[in-house]
mmCIF file of C-alpha atoms in Angstrom:
data_model
loop_
_atom_site.group_PDB
_atom_site.id
_atom_site.type_symbol
_atom_site.label_atom_id
_atom_site.label_comp_id
_atom_site.label_asym_id
_atom_site.label_seq_id
_atom_site.Cartn_x
_atom_site.Cartn_y
_atom_site.Cartn_z
ATOM 1 C CA MET A 1 -106.848 9.950 -62.680
ATOM 2 C CA ARG A 2 -106.123 7.932 -59.647
ATOM 3 C CA VAL A 3 -103.835 4.672 -60.637
ATOM 4 C CA LYS A 4 -103.417 2.228 -58.453
ATOM 5 C CA TYR A 5 -99.542 1.571 -57.217
ATOM 6 C CA LYS A 6 -99.621 -1.494 -58.564
ATOM 7 C CA ASP A 7 -101.353 -1.002 -61.792
ATOM 8 C CA ILE A 8 -98.431 0.963 -62.472
ATOM 9 C CA ALA A 9 -95.640 -1.356 -61.982
ATOM 10 C CA GLN A 10 -97.281 -3.730 -63.920
ATOM 11 C CA LYS A 11 -97.516 -1.028 -67.232
ATOM 12 C CA LEU A 12 -93.791 -0.096 -66.363
ATOM 13 C CA GLY A 13 -92.690 -3.716 -65.316
ATOM 14 C CA LEU A 14 -91.309 -2.704 -61.941
ATOM 15 C CA SER A 15 -92.442 -3.706 -58.306
ATOM 16 C CA PRO A 16 -95.123 -1.870 -56.737
ATOM 17 C CA SER A 17 -92.817 -0.672 -53.840
ATOM 18 C CA THR A 18 -90.362 0.821 -56.551
ATOM 19 C CA VAL A 19 -93.182 2.796 -57.235
ATOM 20 C CA SER A 20 -94.372 3.574 -53.809
ATOM 21 C CA LEU A 21 -90.766 5.075 -52.942
ATOM 22 C CA VAL A 22 -90.458 6.922 -56.522
ATOM 23 C CA VAL A 23 -94.237 8.691 -55.722
ATOM 24 C CA ASN A 24 -93.155 9.312 -52.014
ATOM 25 C CA ASN A 25 -89.782 10.267 -53.236
ATOM 26 C CA LYS A 26 -87.859 8.042 -50.883
ATOM 27 C CA PRO A 27 -84.516 6.415 -51.335
ATOM 28 C CA GLY A 28 -83.432 3.156 -52.861
ATOM 29 C CA VAL A 29 -84.804 3.738 -56.117
ATOM 30 C CA ASN A 30 -81.962 4.653 -59.557
ATOM 31 C CA GLU A 31 -81.983 7.890 -61.012
ATOM 32 C CA GLU A 32 -83.610 5.925 -64.367
ATOM 33 C CA THR A 33 -86.458 4.793 -62.964
ATOM 34 C CA ARG A 34 -87.219 7.037 -61.137
ATOM 35 C CA GLN A 35 -87.145 9.186 -64.315
ATOM 36 C CA ARG A 36 -89.642 6.363 -65.814
ATOM 37 C CA VAL A 37 -92.305 6.298 -63.375
ATOM 38 C CA LEU A 38 -92.654 10.150 -62.682
ATOM 39 C CA LYS A 39 -92.625 10.489 -66.390
ATOM 40 C CA TYR A 40 -94.989 8.132 -66.472
ATOM 41 C CA LEU A 41 -97.344 9.862 -64.575
ATOM 42 C CA LYS A 42 -96.457 13.037 -65.804
ATOM 43 C CA GLN A 43 -97.626 11.563 -70.131
ATOM 44 C CA THR A 44 -100.933 10.120 -68.433
ATOM 45 C CA GLY A 45 -102.076 12.401 -66.437
ATOM 46 C CA ALA A 46 -101.957 9.871 -63.563
ATOM 47 C CA THR A 47 -102.182 10.319 -59.754
ATOM 48 C CA ALA A 48 -100.271 7.297 -58.127
ATOM 49 C CA LYS A 49 -102.339 5.454 -55.188
ATOM 50 C CA PRO A 50 -101.767 2.629 -52.368
ATOM 51 C CA GLN A 51 -103.889 -0.387 -53.504
ATOM 52 C CA ALA A 52 -107.083 -0.221 -51.886
ATOM 53 C CA SER A 53 -106.484 -2.179 -48.682
ATOM 54 C CA LYS A 54 -109.428 -1.129 -46.866
ATOM 55 C CA GLY A 55 -107.192 -0.671 -43.970
ATOM 56 C CA LYS A 56 -105.478 -4.645 -44.117
ATOM 57 C CA TYR A 57 -101.659 -4.208 -42.973
ATOM 58 C CA ILE A 58 -99.123 -5.617 -42.303
ATOM 59 C CA ARG A 59 -95.515 -4.356 -40.766
ATOM 60 C CA PHE A 60 -92.311 -5.776 -41.654
ATOM 61 C CA LEU A 61 -89.272 -5.013 -39.888
ATOM 62 C CA LYS A 62 -85.839 -4.771 -41.846
ATOM 63 C CA TYR A 63 -83.455 -5.635 -38.842
ATOM 64 C CA SER A 64 -79.931 -4.640 -39.235
ATOM 65 C CA LYS A 65 -78.152 -5.111 -36.153
ATOM 66 C CA TYR A 66 -74.377 -4.691 -37.998
ATOM 67 C CA GLY A 67 -75.120 -3.816 -41.345
ATOM 68 C CA LYS A 68 -72.554 -5.795 -43.514
ATOM 69 C CA VAL A 69 -75.624 -8.632 -44.744
ATOM 70 C CA VAL A 70 -78.188 -6.456 -44.836
ATOM 71 C CA ASP A 71 -76.907 -3.461 -46.339
ATOM 72 C CA ASP A 72 -76.199 -5.919 -49.720
ATOM 73 C CA HIS A 73 -76.367 -5.628 -53.284
ATOM 74 C CA GLY A 74 -80.203 -6.466 -54.259
ATOM 75 C CA PHE A 75 -80.896 -9.525 -51.873
ATOM 76 C CA ILE A 76 -82.773 -8.162 -49.108
ATOM 77 C CA SER A 77 -84.200 -5.182 -51.573
ATOM 78 C CA ALA A 78 -85.510 -8.585 -53.944
ATOM 79 C CA VAL A 79 -86.623 -10.384 -50.710
ATOM 80 C CA THR A 80 -88.291 -7.029 -49.883
ATOM 81 C CA ASP A 81 -90.095 -7.218 -52.989
ATOM 82 C CA GLY A 82 -91.700 -10.222 -52.667
ATOM 83 C CA ILE A 83 -93.083 -9.413 -49.944
ATOM 84 C CA VAL A 84 -95.018 -6.441 -51.164
ATOM 85 C CA ASN A 85 -95.807 -8.508 -54.414
ATOM 86 C CA GLY A 86 -97.386 -11.597 -51.752
ATOM 87 C CA ALA A 87 -99.029 -9.121 -49.417
ATOM 88 C CA HIS A 88 -100.879 -7.635 -52.448
ATOM 89 C CA GLU A 89 -101.870 -10.439 -53.918
ATOM 90 C CA GLN A 90 -103.922 -11.030 -50.654
ATOM 91 C CA ASN A 91 -105.115 -7.389 -50.547
ATOM 92 C CA TYR A 92 -102.952 -6.385 -47.935
ATOM 93 C CA ASP A 93 -100.180 -3.338 -48.137
ATOM 94 C CA VAL A 94 -96.811 -3.178 -45.964
ATOM 95 C CA LEU A 95 -95.468 -0.958 -43.869
ATOM 96 C CA ILE A 96 -91.711 -1.290 -43.710
ATOM 97 C CA THR A 97 -90.073 -0.036 -40.950
ATOM 98 C CA THR A 98 -86.051 0.017 -40.442
ATOM 99 C CA LEU A 99 -84.897 -0.829 -36.920
ATOM 100 C CA ASN A 100 -81.074 -1.172 -35.820
ATOM 101 C CA MET A 101 -79.442 -1.039 -32.473
ATOM 102 C CA GLU A 102 -79.760 3.336 -32.310
ATOM 103 C CA ASN A 103 -83.292 3.423 -32.634
ATOM 104 C CA LYS A 104 -84.228 0.001 -31.164
ATOM 105 C CA GLU A 105 -86.063 0.347 -28.236
ATOM 106 C CA SER A 106 -88.051 3.671 -29.680
ATOM 107 C CA ILE A 107 -89.158 1.723 -33.017
ATOM 108 C CA MET A 108 -90.088 -1.256 -30.442
ATOM 109 C CA GLU A 109 -92.222 0.756 -28.497
ATOM 110 C CA MET A 110 -94.237 1.825 -31.273
ATOM 111 C CA VAL A 111 -94.477 -1.519 -32.808
ATOM 112 C CA ARG A 112 -95.850 -2.799 -29.624
ATOM 113 C CA ASN A 113 -98.245 0.097 -29.804
ATOM 114 C CA ASP A 114 -99.554 0.187 -33.574
ATOM 115 C CA PRO A 115 -98.023 -3.999 -34.328
ATOM 116 C CA ARG A 116 -100.522 -3.683 -37.464
ATOM 117 C CA ARG A 117 -102.189 -6.802 -37.839
ATOM 118 C CA GLY A 118 -99.229 -8.895 -38.058
ATOM 119 C CA ILE A 119 -95.170 -8.633 -38.882
ATOM 120 C CA LEU A 120 -92.385 -10.171 -40.614
ATOM 121 C CA LEU A 121 -89.590 -10.078 -38.910
ATOM 122 C CA LEU A 122 -86.028 -9.341 -40.983
ATOM 123 C CA GLY A 123 -83.902 -12.232 -39.828
ATOM 124 C CA THR A 124 -80.611 -12.234 -41.930
ATOM 125 C CA GLU A 125 -78.214 -10.502 -38.778
ATOM 126 C CA LEU A 126 -80.756 -12.158 -35.675
ATOM 127 C CA THR A 127 -79.929 -14.415 -33.074
ATOM 128 C CA ASN A 128 -82.112 -16.383 -30.660
ATOM 129 C CA ASP A 129 -80.875 -13.759 -28.004
ATOM 130 C CA ASP A 130 -82.171 -11.139 -30.016
ATOM 131 C CA LEU A 131 -85.962 -12.782 -29.869
ATOM 132 C CA SER A 132 -86.782 -11.395 -27.036
ATOM 133 C CA MET A 133 -87.391 -8.059 -28.884
ATOM 134 C CA LEU A 134 -91.001 -9.335 -29.648
ATOM 135 C CA ASN A 135 -92.137 -10.230 -26.063
ATOM 136 C CA ASP A 136 -95.276 -8.749 -25.511
ATOM 137 C CA ILE A 137 -95.966 -8.770 -29.055
ATOM 138 C CA LYS A 138 -99.648 -10.165 -29.352
ATOM 139 C CA VAL A 139 -99.911 -10.315 -33.023
ATOM 140 C CA PRO A 140 -98.365 -13.173 -35.756
ATOM 141 C CA VAL A 141 -94.974 -13.263 -36.957
ATOM 142 C CA VAL A 142 -93.250 -14.770 -38.921
ATOM 143 C CA ILE A 143 -89.123 -14.220 -39.083
ATOM 144 C CA VAL A 144 -87.960 -13.917 -42.918
ATOM 145 C CA ASP A 145 -84.567 -14.618 -44.163
ATOM 146 C CA SER A 146 -83.440 -16.970 -41.156
ATOM 147 C CA TYR A 147 -83.958 -20.395 -39.673
ATOM 148 C CA MET A 148 -84.224 -19.920 -35.891
ATOM 149 C CA GLU A 149 -83.832 -22.894 -34.109
ATOM 150 C CA PHE A 150 -86.356 -24.255 -31.582
ATOM 151 C CA ALA A 151 -87.781 -20.628 -31.460
ATOM 152 C CA GLU A 152 -91.765 -21.326 -31.870
ATOM 153 C CA TYR A 153 -91.965 -18.359 -34.296
ATOM 154 C CA ASP A 154 -92.963 -19.457 -38.039
ATOM 155 C CA CYS A 155 -89.761 -18.948 -40.477
ATOM 156 C CA VAL A 156 -88.937 -19.015 -44.226
ATOM 157 C CA THR A 157 -85.643 -19.177 -45.376
ATOM 158 C CA MET A 158 -83.010 -20.641 -47.771
ATOM 159 C CA ASN A 159 -81.777 -24.268 -47.474
ATOM 160 C CA ASN A 160 -78.488 -23.363 -46.162
ATOM 161 C CA VAL A 161 -77.175 -27.100 -45.681
ATOM 162 C CA ASP A 162 -78.687 -28.384 -48.645
ATOM 163 C CA ILE A 163 -77.478 -25.294 -50.377
ATOM 164 C CA ALA A 164 -74.039 -25.592 -49.927
ATOM 165 C CA PHE A 165 -73.563 -29.439 -50.152
ATOM 166 C CA ARG A 166 -75.169 -29.498 -53.415
ATOM 167 C CA ALA A 167 -72.506 -26.825 -54.809
ATOM 168 C CA VAL A 168 -69.451 -29.198 -53.247
ATOM 169 C CA LYS A 169 -70.988 -31.913 -55.261
ATOM 170 C CA TYR A 170 -71.402 -29.713 -58.626
ATOM 171 C CA LEU A 171 -67.374 -29.318 -57.780
ATOM 172 C CA TYR A 172 -66.802 -32.441 -57.367
ATOM 173 C CA GLU A 173 -68.911 -33.450 -60.117
ATOM 174 C CA LYS A 174 -66.838 -31.276 -62.679
ATOM 175 C CA GLY A 175 -63.674 -33.421 -61.100
ATOM 176 C CA TYR A 176 -62.516 -31.507 -58.902
ATOM 177 C CA THR A 177 -61.195 -33.354 -55.264
ATOM 178 C CA GLU A 178 -59.773 -30.404 -53.529
ATOM 179 C CA ILE A 179 -62.378 -28.229 -52.373
ATOM 180 C CA GLY A 180 -61.511 -25.131 -50.117
ATOM 181 C CA HIS A 181 -64.164 -22.535 -48.416
ATOM 182 C CA PHE A 182 -64.189 -19.140 -48.737
ATOM 183 C CA ARG A 183 -66.363 -18.301 -45.340
ATOM 184 C CA SER A 184 -67.631 -15.847 -43.680
ATOM 185 C CA GLY A 185 -65.907 -14.051 -40.243
ATOM 186 C CA PHE A 186 -69.792 -12.822 -39.828
ATOM 187 C CA LYS A 187 -71.483 -15.160 -37.872
ATOM 188 C CA VAL A 188 -75.455 -15.683 -39.035
ATOM 189 C CA ASN A 189 -77.648 -18.656 -39.000
ATOM 190 C CA ASN A 190 -77.292 -18.794 -43.099
ATOM 191 C CA PHE A 191 -73.234 -18.065 -42.530
ATOM 192 C CA LEU A 192 -73.552 -21.026 -40.166
ATOM 193 C CA GLY A 193 -75.670 -23.540 -42.314
ATOM 194 C CA ARG A 194 -73.361 -23.490 -44.951
ATOM 195 C CA ARG A 195 -70.581 -23.672 -43.086
ATOM 196 C CA GLU A 196 -72.407 -27.353 -41.862
ATOM 197 C CA GLY A 197 -73.500 -28.927 -45.486
ATOM 198 C CA TYR A 198 -69.400 -27.465 -46.480
ATOM 199 C CA GLU A 199 -68.360 -30.153 -44.209
ATOM 200 C CA LYS A 200 -71.218 -32.410 -45.016
ATOM 201 C CA ALA A 201 -70.154 -32.537 -48.472
ATOM 202 C CA LEU A 202 -66.879 -33.606 -47.904
ATOM 203 C CA GLN A 203 -67.925 -36.424 -45.678
ATOM 204 C CA LYS A 204 -70.054 -37.735 -48.453
ATOM 205 C CA LEU A 205 -68.270 -37.570 -51.363
ATOM 206 C CA GLY A 206 -64.972 -39.187 -48.992
ATOM 207 C CA LEU A 207 -62.500 -35.589 -49.623
ATOM 208 C CA ASP A 208 -60.350 -34.970 -46.763
ATOM 209 C CA TYR A 209 -60.795 -31.825 -44.740
ATOM 210 C CA ASN A 210 -57.849 -29.409 -45.200
ATOM 211 C CA PRO A 211 -57.993 -26.429 -42.310
ATOM 212 C CA GLU A 212 -55.519 -24.706 -44.482
ATOM 213 C CA TYR A 213 -57.881 -24.719 -47.349
ATOM 214 C CA THR A 214 -60.593 -22.425 -45.554
ATOM 215 C CA PHE A 215 -60.025 -18.872 -45.621
ATOM 216 C CA VAL A 216 -62.211 -16.491 -42.950
ATOM 217 C CA LEU A 217 -63.043 -13.464 -44.902
ATOM 218 C CA ASP A 218 -65.015 -10.188 -44.169
ATOM 219 C CA SER A 219 -68.612 -10.569 -45.780
ATOM 220 C CA THR A 220 -68.695 -7.377 -47.624
ATOM 221 C CA LEU A 221 -66.828 -6.327 -51.157
ATOM 222 C CA GLU A 222 -63.778 -4.109 -49.507
ATOM 223 C CA GLY A 223 -63.200 -6.326 -46.610
ATOM 224 C CA SER A 224 -63.066 -9.776 -48.313
ATOM 225 C CA TYR A 225 -60.692 -8.145 -51.099
ATOM 226 C CA ALA A 226 -58.406 -6.943 -48.347
ATOM 227 C CA ASP A 227 -58.813 -10.186 -45.970
ATOM 228 C CA MET A 228 -57.853 -12.447 -48.958
ATOM 229 C CA LYS A 229 -54.874 -9.893 -50.287
ATOM 230 C CA LYS A 230 -53.342 -10.294 -46.153
ATOM 231 C CA ALA A 231 -53.951 -13.949 -46.498
ATOM 232 C CA LEU A 232 -51.875 -14.350 -50.295
ATOM 233 C CA GLU A 233 -48.919 -12.171 -48.997
ATOM 234 C CA SER A 234 -47.738 -15.691 -46.733
ATOM 235 C CA HIS A 235 -48.215 -17.529 -50.430
ATOM 236 C CA PRO A 236 -50.653 -20.696 -48.553
ATOM 237 C CA LYS A 237 -51.551 -23.383 -50.930
ATOM 238 C CA LEU A 238 -54.981 -23.318 -52.457
ATOM 239 C CA PRO A 239 -57.265 -25.610 -53.274
ATOM 240 C CA ARG A 240 -58.199 -26.612 -56.473
ATOM 241 C CA ALA A 241 -61.527 -25.216 -55.992
ATOM 242 C CA VAL A 242 -63.643 -22.758 -53.367
ATOM 243 C CA PHE A 243 -67.345 -22.645 -52.365
ATOM 244 C CA SER A 244 -67.995 -19.350 -51.250
ATOM 245 C CA ASP A 245 -70.553 -18.179 -48.142
ATOM 246 C CA ASN A 246 -72.033 -16.016 -51.144
ATOM 247 C CA ASP A 247 -71.270 -13.423 -54.187
ATOM 248 C CA THR A 248 -70.046 -10.885 -52.129
ATOM 249 C CA ILE A 249 -67.503 -13.238 -50.589
ATOM 250 C CA ALA A 250 -66.243 -13.999 -53.684
ATOM 251 C CA VAL A 251 -66.105 -11.137 -55.869
ATOM 252 C CA GLY A 252 -63.822 -9.637 -53.199
ATOM 253 C CA ALA A 253 -61.416 -12.802 -53.351
ATOM 254 C CA MET A 254 -61.310 -13.194 -57.122
ATOM 255 C CA LYS A 255 -60.070 -9.506 -57.496
ATOM 256 C CA ALA A 256 -57.016 -10.339 -55.098
ATOM 257 C CA LEU A 257 -56.622 -13.561 -56.498
ATOM 258 C CA LYS A 258 -56.314 -12.209 -59.884
ATOM 259 C CA GLU A 259 -54.075 -8.954 -58.869
ATOM 260 C CA ALA A 260 -51.919 -11.696 -57.508
ATOM 261 C CA GLY A 261 -51.728 -13.655 -60.722
ATOM 262 C CA TYR A 262 -53.785 -16.114 -60.589
ATOM 263 C CA ARG A 263 -56.173 -17.589 -62.646
ATOM 264 C CA ILE A 264 -59.999 -18.582 -62.683
ATOM 265 C CA PRO A 265 -60.606 -21.527 -63.041
ATOM 266 C CA ASP A 266 -57.282 -23.033 -64.260
ATOM 267 C CA ASP A 267 -55.849 -21.878 -60.845
ATOM 268 C CA ILE A 268 -58.465 -22.069 -58.817
ATOM 269 C CA ALA A 269 -62.292 -22.130 -59.823
ATOM 270 C CA ILE A 270 -65.036 -20.846 -57.595
ATOM 271 C CA ILE A 271 -68.531 -20.864 -56.719
ATOM 272 C CA GLY A 272 -70.599 -18.452 -54.754
ATOM 273 C CA VAL A 273 -74.770 -18.324 -53.748
ATOM 274 C CA ASP A 274 -76.958 -15.148 -54.272
ATOM 275 C CA ASP A 275 -76.731 -14.657 -57.914
ATOM 276 C CA ILE A 276 -75.932 -11.028 -57.666
ATOM 277 C CA PRO A 277 -76.045 -8.675 -60.695
ATOM 278 C CA PHE A 278 -72.075 -8.426 -59.849
ATOM 279 C CA CYS A 279 -72.191 -11.731 -60.672
ATOM 280 C CA THR A 280 -72.310 -11.448 -64.809
ATOM 281 C CA MET A 281 -70.419 -7.984 -64.406
ATOM 282 C CA ILE A 282 -67.127 -9.613 -63.440
ATOM 283 C CA GLU A 283 -64.491 -11.548 -65.465
ATOM 284 C CA PRO A 284 -64.414 -14.624 -65.539
ATOM 285 C CA THR A 285 -68.527 -14.575 -64.831
ATOM 286 C CA LEU A 286 -69.297 -16.333 -61.161
ATOM 287 C CA SER A 287 -70.967 -19.745 -60.903
ATOM 288 C CA THR A 288 -73.297 -19.432 -58.080
ATOM 289 C CA MET A 289 -76.152 -20.964 -56.527
ATOM 290 C CA ALA A 290 -79.356 -18.918 -57.240
ATOM 291 C CA ILE A 291 -81.246 -17.795 -54.751
ATOM 292 C CA TYR A 292 -85.441 -17.402 -54.886
ATOM 293 C CA LYS A 293 -85.745 -14.217 -53.205
ATOM 294 C CA GLU A 294 -88.529 -12.824 -54.418
ATOM 295 C CA GLU A 295 -90.483 -16.189 -53.577
ATOM 296 C CA ILE A 296 -89.160 -16.016 -49.972
ATOM 297 C CA GLY A 297 -90.315 -13.167 -49.478
ATOM 298 C CA SER A 298 -93.596 -13.736 -51.060
ATOM 299 C CA ILE A 299 -94.264 -16.741 -49.243
ATOM 300 C CA ALA A 300 -93.543 -15.292 -45.636
ATOM 301 C CA ALA A 301 -95.694 -12.978 -46.681
ATOM 302 C CA LYS A 302 -98.808 -15.461 -47.251
ATOM 303 C CA ARG A 303 -98.124 -17.341 -44.624
ATOM 304 C CA LEU A 304 -98.312 -14.221 -42.286
ATOM 305 C CA ILE A 305 -101.615 -13.128 -43.780
ATOM 306 C CA GLU A 306 -102.870 -16.804 -43.611
ATOM 307 C CA LYS A 307 -102.319 -17.006 -39.726
ATOM 308 C CA ILE A 308 -104.034 -13.788 -39.291
ATOM 309 C CA GLN A 309 -106.701 -14.570 -41.346
ATOM 310 C CA THR A 310 -107.557 -18.483 -39.900
ATOM 311 C CA GLY A 311 -105.643 -17.788 -36.407
ATOM 312 C CA ASP A 312 -103.790 -20.984 -37.391
ATOM 313 C CA LYS A 313 -101.226 -21.617 -33.997
ATOM 314 C CA SER A 314 -98.801 -24.519 -35.788
ATOM 315 C CA ILE A 315 -95.256 -23.202 -36.496
ATOM 316 C CA LEU A 316 -94.608 -23.522 -39.625
ATOM 317 C CA LYS A 317 -90.433 -23.539 -40.783
ATOM 318 C CA VAL A 318 -89.940 -23.301 -44.793
ATOM 319 C CA LEU A 319 -86.484 -24.310 -46.206
ATOM 320 C CA VAL A 320 -86.779 -23.108 -49.795
ATOM 321 C CA ASN A 321 -83.766 -24.586 -52.778
ATOM 322 C CA ALA A 322 -81.479 -22.845 -54.929
ATOM 323 C CA GLU A 323 -80.410 -22.954 -58.351
ATOM 324 C CA ILE A 324 -76.852 -23.828 -59.843
ATOM 325 C CA ILE A 325 -75.435 -20.861 -62.149
ATOM 326 C CA GLU A 326 -72.980 -22.463 -64.203
ATOM 327 C CA ARG A 327 -70.548 -19.670 -65.941
ATOM 328 C CA GLU A 328 -67.175 -19.009 -66.239
ATOM 329 C CA SER A 329 -65.452 -19.117 -62.814
ATOM 330 C CA THR A 330 -66.033 -23.049 -63.092
#
């Protein structure tokens, strides 16, 4: 009995992409989930097959220029699930191709020769200069997870300026007037937008900008912990509350703060962005701006397929907002 990935996914409460990874013995799935899928196939005698697409494929280029943001704690995998699910709803399949600085030339040569019907490009670590890689691509392209200003490409990403603004406004409404910033030292469009939103919020709310309340930290758990620990050695004056560019930075910084004897939120309140699983695993739990990750992927896939099917040449830049999730850290 041959069963589609989508049908197995629905039965087990998983995504079709997860089932595909298991069936094709690919990494990226935890062992418990892998065994659930294999057990189901064994018990039912089913043989998994992809959802029928009649040769309708789009390609998802997972671009990792530096690896510090793309190698995340679930964010990009959730966006990828959204892409796969959105494409399957339109009876398209997705070819996922990893692109990095080592294989860039060979992969892009392959893509130019076989772009499929359209390309989704992960823009998390993308700069405008990198867009030259899309030269000579003759199919529609949609960029996911980055707002490429002035670029003639459709983009679907989070509304970074608004998200940061609303996070700071939330802290202000909680009674905090000294609000700092755990700022990523990694300059990508998402973080630059959050910096803009943070500064606009201070201005709009009539709060003073104090450069001493900005801490530039690495974007990894280990890196943000080490950077915050070093910053605390000089016993700086800390703000009463902080907006962190993302949850990963916040979690690393919180570990350093707690080791130095600071109480969260009594001494310093913290809100992050993303709503990664660590938010509910740490003590205290982390307040955050929850990003609709799967929706971003799904919207991008459906927009690309719309361009493929209709020949629409217009350029849309879609910004998806976030939800405030209040937990113990604020």
